[in-house]
mmCIF file of C-alpha atoms and ligand atoms in Angstrom:
data_model
loop_
_atom_site.group_PDB
_atom_site.id
_atom_site.type_symbol
_atom_site.label_atom_id
_atom_site.label_comp_id
_atom_site.label_asym_id
_atom_site.label_seq_id
_atom_site.Cartn_x
_atom_site.Cartn_y
_atom_site.Cartn_z
ATOM 1 C CA MET A 1 88.463 104.533 113.962
ATOM 2 C CA SER A 2 89.392 105.992 117.275
ATOM 3 C CA GLY A 3 91.529 104.613 120.056
ATOM 4 C CA ILE A 4 94.172 101.962 119.676
ATOM 5 C CA GLN A 5 92.909 98.533 118.854
ATOM 6 C CA ALA A 6 94.859 95.378 119.438
ATOM 7 C CA VAL A 7 96.702 94.322 116.308
ATOM 8 C CA SER A 8 94.949 91.188 115.135
ATOM 9 C CA ASP A 9 97.471 89.526 112.912
ATOM 10 C CA CYS A 10 96.025 86.567 111.127
ATOM 11 C CA SER A 11 97.798 84.242 108.749
ATOM 12 C CA LEU A 12 97.820 85.304 105.115
ATOM 13 C CA ASP A 13 96.617 81.797 104.289
ATOM 14 C CA ASP A 14 93.276 82.616 105.943
ATOM 15 C CA LEU A 15 92.649 85.674 103.802
ATOM 16 C CA TRP A 16 91.590 84.073 100.509
ATOM 17 C CA GLN A 17 88.221 84.719 98.909
ATOM 18 C CA THR A 18 86.887 83.381 95.602
ATOM 19 C CA LEU A 19 84.725 85.756 93.596
ATOM 20 C CA SER A 20 81.663 84.789 91.572
ATOM 21 C CA CYS A 21 80.383 88.043 90.119
ATOM 22 C CA ALA A 22 81.038 90.981 87.835
ATOM 23 C CA GLY A 23 82.942 89.041 85.179
ATOM 24 C CA LEU A 24 85.361 87.842 87.848
ATOM 25 C CA ASN A 25 84.124 84.280 88.361
ATOM 26 C CA GLY A 26 86.734 82.108 90.004
ATOM 27 C CA VAL A 27 89.167 84.951 90.699
ATOM 28 C CA GLN A 28 90.935 84.336 94.006
ATOM 29 C CA VAL A 29 91.460 87.459 96.067
ATOM 30 C CA LEU A 30 94.168 87.782 98.684
ATOM 31 C CA ARG A 31 92.454 90.172 101.092
ATOM 32 C CA LEU A 32 95.303 92.166 102.606
ATOM 33 C CA ASP A 33 92.630 94.698 103.559
ATOM 34 C CA ARG A 34 91.600 92.152 106.215
ATOM 35 C CA HIS A 35 95.097 91.694 107.577
ATOM 36 C CA ASN A 36 96.084 93.534 110.741
ATOM 37 C CA ALA A 37 93.069 95.511 112.001
ATOM 38 C CA LEU A 38 94.933 98.695 112.833
ATOM 39 C CA ALA A 39 97.087 99.004 109.715
ATOM 40 C CA PRO A 40 95.404 96.869 107.047
ATOM 41 C CA GLY A 41 96.785 96.476 103.530
ATOM 42 C CA ASN A 42 100.251 96.333 102.026
ATOM 43 C CA LYS A 43 101.777 99.183 104.050
ATOM 44 C CA ALA A 44 102.207 97.092 107.207
ATOM 45 C CA PHE A 45 104.350 94.610 105.229
ATOM 46 C CA LYS A 46 106.654 97.366 104.007
ATOM 47 C CA LEU A 47 106.877 98.996 107.415
ATOM 48 C CA ALA A 48 107.589 95.863 109.482
ATOM 49 C CA PRO A 49 111.273 95.407 108.505
ATOM 50 C CA ILE A 50 111.878 99.177 108.424
ATOM 51 C CA ILE A 51 110.577 99.524 111.976
ATOM 52 C CA ALA A 52 112.508 96.466 113.161
ATOM 53 C CA ALA A 53 115.714 98.001 111.774
ATOM 54 C CA ALA A 54 114.892 101.374 113.341
ATOM 55 C CA LYS A 55 114.398 99.782 116.753
ATOM 56 C CA ALA A 56 117.576 97.742 116.419
ATOM 57 C CA ALA A 57 119.444 100.966 115.676
ATOM 58 C CA GLY A 58 117.984 102.556 118.820
ATOM 59 C CA HIS A 59 115.653 105.040 117.091
ATOM 60 C CA ARG A 60 112.671 106.263 119.087
ATOM 61 C CA ARG A 61 111.098 108.323 116.305
ATOM 62 C CA LEU A 62 109.976 107.585 112.749
ATOM 63 C CA LEU A 63 109.426 110.347 110.216
ATOM 64 C CA SER A 64 107.997 110.105 106.715
ATOM 65 C CA PHE A 65 106.188 111.835 103.865
ATOM 66 C CA GLY A 66 102.749 111.596 102.299
ATOM 67 C CA GLY A 67 99.733 113.356 100.892
ATOM 68 C CA PRO A 68 96.666 114.313 102.949
ATOM 69 C CA TRP A 69 95.082 110.889 102.240
ATOM 70 C CA SER A 70 98.263 108.874 102.534
ATOM 71 C CA ASN A 71 97.727 105.209 103.438
ATOM 72 C CA HIS A 72 101.430 105.143 104.273
ATOM 73 C CA LEU A 73 101.248 107.893 106.919
ATOM 74 C CA HIS A 74 98.010 106.363 108.236
ATOM 75 C CA ALA A 75 99.679 102.974 108.683
ATOM 76 C CA LEU A 76 102.869 104.518 110.086
ATOM 77 C CA ALA A 77 100.928 106.452 112.714
ATOM 78 C CA ALA A 78 98.961 103.351 113.739
ATOM 79 C CA THR A 79 102.020 101.116 113.883
ATOM 80 C CA GLY A 80 104.094 103.704 115.735
ATOM 81 C CA ALA A 81 101.374 103.963 118.370
ATOM 82 C CA VAL A 82 101.346 100.194 118.902
ATOM 83 C CA GLU A 83 105.147 99.989 118.951
ATOM 84 C CA GLY A 84 105.519 102.926 121.333
ATOM 85 C CA LEU A 85 107.519 105.008 118.843
ATOM 86 C CA ASP A 86 107.026 108.708 118.099
ATOM 87 C CA THR A 87 105.920 109.477 114.561
ATOM 88 C CA VAL A 88 106.148 112.611 112.451
ATOM 89 C CA GLY A 89 104.293 112.997 109.145
ATOM 90 C CA PHE A 90 105.430 115.565 106.578
ATOM 91 C CA VAL A 91 102.253 116.254 104.655
ATOM 92 C CA ARG A 92 102.169 117.570 101.100
ATOM 93 C CA GLY A 93 100.381 120.928 100.944
ATOM 94 C CA LEU A 94 98.741 120.501 104.345
ATOM 95 C CA GLU A 95 96.266 123.261 105.049
ATOM 96 C CA SER A 96 95.762 122.906 108.759
ATOM 97 C CA ALA A 97 92.262 124.411 108.424
ATOM 98 C CA SER A 98 90.659 121.155 107.343
ATOM 99 C CA PRO A 99 92.628 118.006 108.012
ATOM 100 C CA THR A 100 91.293 114.944 106.237
ATOM 101 C CA PRO A 101 89.849 112.032 108.239
ATOM 102 C CA ALA A 102 93.058 110.157 107.353
ATOM 103 C CA LEU A 103 95.174 112.826 109.045
ATOM 104 C CA ARG A 104 92.752 113.072 111.946
ATOM 105 C CA ASP A 105 93.223 109.341 112.569
ATOM 106 C CA ALA A 106 96.985 109.793 112.324
ATOM 107 C CA SER A 107 97.103 112.654 114.784
ATOM 108 C CA GLY A 108 94.720 110.721 117.063
ATOM 109 C CA TRP A 109 97.350 107.983 117.129
ATOM 110 C CA GLY A 110 99.906 110.571 118.198
ATOM 111 C CA MET A 111 101.552 111.472 114.900
ATOM 112 C CA GLN A 112 102.951 115.004 114.753
ATOM 113 C CA LEU A 113 101.823 116.493 111.443
ATOM 114 C CA VAL A 114 104.006 119.020 109.675
ATOM 115 C CA GLY A 115 102.751 120.714 106.515
ATOM 116 C CA LEU A 116 105.184 121.177 103.635
ATOM 117 C CA ASP A 117 104.256 123.395 100.726
ATOM 118 C CA ARG A 118 104.501 121.791 97.324
ATOM 119 C CA THR A 119 107.890 123.322 96.573
ATOM 120 C CA CYS A 120 109.394 121.916 99.767
ATOM 121 C CA TYR A 121 107.617 118.609 99.285
ATOM 122 C CA ARG A 122 109.282 118.146 95.914
ATOM 123 C CA ARG A 123 112.636 118.179 97.731
ATOM 124 C CA ARG A 124 111.704 115.195 99.926
ATOM 125 C CA ALA A 125 114.386 112.892 98.491
ATOM 126 C CA GLU A 126 117.237 115.456 98.673
ATOM 127 C CA PRO A 127 119.787 114.576 101.363
ATOM 128 C CA SER A 128 120.377 118.239 102.338
ATOM 129 C CA PHE A 129 116.653 118.856 102.811
ATOM 130 C CA GLN A 130 116.324 115.619 104.766
ATOM 131 C CA ARG A 131 119.158 116.719 107.071
ATOM 132 C CA GLN A 132 117.296 119.984 107.718
ATOM 133 C CA LEU A 133 114.095 118.114 108.553
ATOM 134 C CA LEU A 134 115.935 115.723 110.852
ATOM 135 C CA SER A 135 117.749 118.480 112.690
ATOM 136 C CA ARG A 136 114.442 120.217 113.358
ATOM 137 C CA TYR A 137 112.086 117.242 113.919
ATOM 138 C CA GLY A 138 114.472 114.397 114.730
ATOM 139 C CA PRO A 139 116.485 112.596 115.776
ATOM 140 C CA GLY A 140 114.961 109.544 114.217
ATOM 141 C CA LEU A 141 114.696 107.423 111.107
ATOM 142 C CA LEU A 142 113.417 109.180 107.999
ATOM 143 C CA ILE A 143 111.453 106.689 105.874
ATOM 144 C CA PRO A 144 111.049 107.368 102.120
ATOM 145 C CA GLU A 145 107.572 108.267 100.895
ATOM 146 C CA GLY A 146 105.432 105.170 100.511
ATOM 147 C CA GLY A 147 108.050 102.992 102.229
ATOM 148 C CA ASP A 148 109.866 102.783 98.898
ATOM 149 C CA CYS A 149 113.195 101.218 99.847
ATOM 150 C CA PRO A 150 114.754 97.752 99.635
ATOM 151 C CA GLU A 151 113.758 96.897 103.230
ATOM 152 C CA GLY A 152 110.167 97.818 102.401
ATOM 153 C CA ALA A 153 110.198 95.629 99.300
ATOM 154 C CA GLY A 154 111.736 92.774 101.288
ATOM 155 C CA GLY A 155 108.818 92.902 103.724
ATOM 156 C CA CYS A 156 106.447 92.159 100.826
ATOM 157 C CA ARG A 157 108.078 88.813 100.012
ATOM 158 C CA GLN A 158 105.642 87.312 102.497
ATOM 159 C CA ILE A 159 102.801 88.253 100.178
ATOM 160 C CA GLY A 160 104.472 86.453 97.264
ATOM 161 C CA GLU A 161 105.146 83.431 99.470
ATOM 162 C CA ALA A 162 101.465 83.202 100.426
ATOM 163 C CA ILE A 163 100.518 83.328 96.733
ATOM 164 C CA ALA A 164 103.077 80.621 95.888
ATOM 165 C CA ARG A 165 101.650 78.359 98.647
ATOM 166 C CA ALA A 166 98.094 78.846 97.406
ATOM 167 C CA THR A 167 98.891 78.352 93.703
ATOM 168 C CA PRO A 168 101.683 75.756 93.437
ATOM 169 C CA GLN A 169 100.669 74.997 89.815
ATOM 170 C CA GLY A 170 101.012 78.648 88.839
ATOM 171 C CA ALA A 171 98.662 81.574 88.399
ATOM 172 C CA THR A 172 98.244 84.969 86.814
ATOM 173 C CA ILE A 173 98.504 87.599 89.526
ATOM 174 C CA VAL A 174 97.116 91.121 89.267
ATOM 175 C CA ILE A 175 98.325 93.682 91.781
ATOM 176 C CA PRO A 176 97.916 97.452 92.151
ATOM 177 C CA VAL A 177 101.099 99.496 91.859
ATOM 178 C CA GLY A 178 102.098 102.912 93.174
ATOM 179 C CA THR A 179 105.848 103.062 93.715
ATOM 180 C CA GLY A 180 106.206 99.362 92.795
ATOM 181 C CA THR A 181 107.840 98.499 96.119
ATOM 182 C CA THR A 182 105.186 95.903 96.911
ATOM 183 C CA LEU A 183 105.378 94.383 93.441
ATOM 184 C CA ALA A 184 109.163 93.975 93.743
ATOM 185 C CA GLY A 185 108.798 91.974 96.952
ATOM 186 C CA VAL A 186 105.944 89.875 95.596
ATOM 187 C CA LEU A 187 108.018 88.809 92.565
ATOM 188 C CA ALA A 188 110.823 87.397 94.690
ATOM 189 C CA PRO A 189 109.425 83.994 95.703
ATOM 190 C CA LEU A 190 107.437 83.299 92.505
ATOM 191 C CA GLY A 191 108.591 80.993 89.722
ATOM 192 C CA HIS A 192 108.225 80.380 85.997
ATOM 193 C CA CYS A 193 104.674 79.094 86.317
ATOM 194 C CA HIS A 194 103.488 82.435 87.645
ATOM 195 C CA ARG A 195 102.846 85.631 85.762
ATOM 196 C CA VAL A 196 102.488 88.995 87.487
ATOM 197 C CA ILE A 197 100.628 91.985 86.070
ATOM 198 C CA GLY A 198 101.041 95.252 87.949
ATOM 199 C CA VAL A 199 98.441 97.953 87.366
ATOM 200 C CA SER A 200 99.791 101.447 87.901
ATOM 201 C CA ALA A 201 97.600 103.896 89.778
ATOM 202 C CA LEU A 202 99.636 106.786 88.394
ATOM 203 C CA LYS A 203 99.577 108.570 85.079
ATOM 204 C CA GLY A 204 102.862 108.879 83.238
ATOM 205 C CA ALA A 205 105.059 107.466 86.002
ATOM 206 C CA LEU A 206 107.466 106.122 83.439
ATOM 207 C CA ASP A 207 110.214 105.504 85.981
ATOM 208 C CA THR A 208 108.224 102.879 87.883
ATOM 209 C CA PRO A 209 109.880 99.852 86.186
ATOM 210 C CA GLN A 210 113.259 101.409 87.000
ATOM 211 C CA ARG A 211 112.296 101.788 90.649
ATOM 212 C CA ILE A 212 111.220 98.159 90.726
ATOM 213 C CA HIS A 213 114.527 97.072 89.189
ATOM 214 C CA ARG A 214 116.424 99.191 91.713
ATOM 215 C CA ASN A 215 114.727 97.529 94.679
ATOM 216 C CA LEU A 216 115.203 94.078 93.141
ATOM 217 C CA ALA A 217 118.889 94.752 92.530
ATOM 218 C CA ALA A 218 119.403 96.052 96.070
ATOM 219 C CA LEU A 219 117.889 92.824 97.422
ATOM 220 C CA ALA A 220 119.919 90.732 94.938
ATOM 221 C CA ILE A 221 116.706 89.262 93.551
ATOM 222 C CA GLU A 222 116.607 88.107 89.951
ATOM 223 C CA PRO A 223 112.959 87.308 89.453
ATOM 224 C CA ARG A 224 112.209 84.064 87.652
ATOM 225 C CA VAL A 225 108.622 85.124 87.118
ATOM 226 C CA HIS A 226 107.453 87.000 84.026
ATOM 227 C CA TRP A 227 106.029 90.399 84.940
ATOM 228 C CA ASP A 228 104.508 93.438 83.235
ATOM 229 C CA LEU A 229 103.351 96.845 84.320
ATOM 230 C CA LEU A 230 100.165 98.265 82.809
ATOM 231 C CA GLN A 231 100.118 102.054 82.642
ATOM 232 C CA ASP A 232 96.740 102.537 80.947
ATOM 233 C CA PHE A 233 94.337 102.087 83.842
ATOM 234 C CA HIS A 234 95.047 105.278 85.799
ATOM 235 C CA CYS A 235 91.531 106.564 84.924
ATOM 236 C CA GLY A 236 92.765 110.138 84.579
ATOM 237 C CA GLY A 237 95.598 110.195 87.097
ATOM 238 C CA PHE A 238 96.480 109.380 90.679
ATOM 239 C CA ALA A 239 93.352 109.313 92.882
ATOM 240 C CA ARG A 240 91.247 110.416 89.888
ATOM 241 C CA VAL A 241 88.097 108.604 88.855
ATOM 242 C CA ASN A 242 86.537 108.309 85.396
ATOM 243 C CA ALA A 243 83.007 107.193 84.527
ATOM 244 C CA GLU A 244 84.026 103.559 84.051
ATOM 245 C CA LEU A 245 85.735 103.313 87.437
ATOM 246 C CA ARG A 246 82.882 105.107 89.143
ATOM 247 C CA GLN A 247 80.419 102.642 87.669
ATOM 248 C CA LEU A 248 82.556 99.722 88.840
ATOM 249 C CA LEU A 249 82.712 101.100 92.379
ATOM 250 C CA LEU A 250 78.956 101.663 92.472
ATOM 251 C CA ASP A 251 78.135 98.156 91.173
ATOM 252 C CA ARG A 252 76.097 96.773 94.050
ATOM 253 C CA GLU A 253 76.862 93.127 93.422
ATOM 254 C CA LEU A 254 80.609 93.717 93.286
ATOM 255 C CA ALA A 255 80.511 96.095 96.263
ATOM 256 C CA GLY A 256 78.639 93.434 98.257
ATOM 257 C CA ALA A 257 81.327 90.866 97.482
ATOM 258 C CA LEU A 258 84.430 93.014 97.765
ATOM 259 C CA PRO A 259 84.924 96.451 99.338
ATOM 260 C CA LEU A 260 87.105 98.519 96.992
ATOM 261 C CA GLU A 261 88.580 101.985 96.891
ATOM 262 C CA PRO A 262 89.172 104.147 93.800
ATOM 263 C CA VAL A 263 92.882 104.856 94.187
ATOM 264 C CA TYR A 264 94.470 101.425 93.850
ATOM 265 C CA THR A 265 92.504 98.185 93.964
ATOM 266 C CA GLY A 266 89.492 99.612 92.095
ATOM 267 C CA LYS A 267 91.781 100.332 89.137
ATOM 268 C CA ALA A 268 93.338 96.876 89.349
ATOM 269 C CA VAL A 269 89.865 95.310 89.246
ATOM 270 C CA LEU A 270 88.962 97.428 86.227
ATOM 271 C CA ALA A 271 92.116 96.187 84.490
ATOM 272 C CA LEU A 272 91.430 92.589 85.476
ATOM 273 C CA GLN A 273 87.859 92.687 84.166
ATOM 274 C CA THR A 274 89.115 94.140 80.887
ATOM 275 C CA LEU A 275 91.925 91.600 80.466
ATOM 276 C CA LEU A 276 89.582 88.678 81.191
ATOM 277 C CA ARG A 277 86.972 90.026 78.795
ATOM 278 C CA ASN A 278 89.547 90.465 76.029
ATOM 279 C CA GLY A 279 91.051 87.042 76.641
ATOM 280 C CA VAL A 280 94.457 88.564 77.480
ATOM 281 C CA ILE A 281 94.186 86.630 80.739
ATOM 282 C CA ALA A 282 92.840 83.147 80.084
ATOM 283 C CA GLY A 283 90.253 81.963 82.576
ATOM 284 C CA ASP A 284 91.560 78.377 82.428
ATOM 285 C CA ARG A 285 94.388 78.899 84.887
ATOM 286 C CA PRO A 286 94.128 80.364 88.372
ATOM 287 C CA VAL A 287 93.792 84.132 88.560
ATOM 288 C CA VAL A 288 94.794 85.965 91.716
ATOM 289 C CA LEU A 289 93.939 89.533 92.653
ATOM 290 C CA VAL A 290 95.878 91.121 95.494
ATOM 291 C CA HIS A 291 93.660 93.517 97.457
ATOM 292 C CA THR A 292 96.184 95.940 98.923
ATOM 293 C CA GLY A 293 93.790 97.685 101.334
ATOM 294 C CA GLY A 294 93.502 101.469 101.491
ATOM 295 C CA LEU A 295 89.812 101.395 102.407
ATOM 296 C CA GLN A 296 90.254 104.330 104.792
ATOM 297 C CA GLY A 297 90.643 106.442 101.642
ATOM 298 C CA ARG A 298 87.033 105.851 100.597
ATOM 299 C CA ARG A 299 86.211 108.713 102.961
ATOM 300 C CA GLY A 300 87.726 111.077 100.407
ATOM 301 C CA TYR A 301 84.930 110.265 97.927
ATOM 302 C CA PRO A 302 81.559 111.608 99.142
ATOM 303 C CA TRP A 303 79.671 109.452 96.614
ATOM 304 C CA LEU A 304 80.971 106.263 98.279
ATOM 305 C CA GLU A 305 79.885 104.857 101.631
ATOM 306 C CA PRO A 306 82.783 104.889 104.098
ATOM 307 C CA GLY A 307 84.741 101.632 104.107
ATOM 308 C CA PRO A 308 84.004 98.915 106.661
ATOM 309 C CA GLY A 309 85.339 99.968 110.057
ATOM 310 C CA TYR A 310 85.591 103.674 109.190
ATOM 311 C CA GLN A 311 83.351 106.661 109.922
HETATM 312 C C1 LIG B 401 100.543 102.262 98.750
HETATM 313 C C2 LIG B 401 99.487 101.418 98.162
HETATM 314 C C3 LIG B 401 99.683 100.674 96.996
HETATM 315 C C4 LIG B 401 100.940 100.771 96.192
HETATM 316 O O1 LIG B 401 102.013 100.144 96.814
HETATM 317 P P1 LIG B 401 103.475 100.360 96.196
HETATM 318 O O2 LIG B 401 104.319 99.482 97.021
HETATM 319 O O3 LIG B 401 103.798 101.807 96.388
HETATM 320 O O4 LIG B 401 103.433 100.005 94.772
HETATM 321 C C5 LIG B 401 98.679 99.864 96.534
HETATM 322 N N1 LIG B 401 97.506 99.794 97.190
HETATM 323 C C6 LIG B 401 97.261 100.511 98.303
HETATM 324 C C7 LIG B 401 95.920 100.402 98.921
HETATM 325 C C8 LIG B 401 98.237 101.335 98.838
HETATM 326 O O5 LIG B 401 97.977 102.028 99.942
#
């Protein structure tokens, strides 16, 4: 992925795919990985209102945090380039000797990369530390890691609205979760006939439900939909892979139908297969899987082919 491509926004209603393999017969996938060529996946939805607010406030520069494979920084760099805004990425433990392909893309799109050692990185939410960063690398808008803020969650309502349009009679919806910002937005437009199951990509992130409640409260959303968060499909921890997940990702039939990555959607598919097999999700009502993108991150796993569109 080099150079700036035109942003090809297509309607979410055109992104549905029905699966017929790997124990997932009839599952309807909302392919956010196919939305917006330059910044595919859920991150563009979180960033859109944040960037609109930044522009309205007269900011010319956007700064944020992420790891060396961050989909968030990748999307921020791409979007900033298209919008003509400067971007700065504070990267956890960046060793400038070998930037990842994700960071190479980001710097190719003009993002200034600043390495923070792990001790500094842990301070990313502290106001005093943020003031220091802004005085050195600003002025601009400092966006929380992962776009985790009420504006970011609000941008994900659109995803829930598309699901509600496609499944007016209700559905069980499975969605990968990191911070839970996306999940919070998705819940907003759904009603009693829907059920949402979030699958956490993190191990032991016990505060995730709290974060979701905080974003919902800030947006004054009282979800009518029943939702749960599964914490048992992390496969060893964030970005870790166990034998079961590896096997799923190497399944040729599934890979031919649906490109996946190990960090988020692969784990959600593993959970979905398990829940269908155990009858926890009944196959007699619609089942929706939200593919949240992140395919650029496949490049971090040498045993996987790079994702479509990436070298
Ligand atoms: C960031 C990300 C998520 C998690 O989104 P949250 O809003 O943090 O829960 C899920 N899937 C992919 C591919 C992501 O990049």
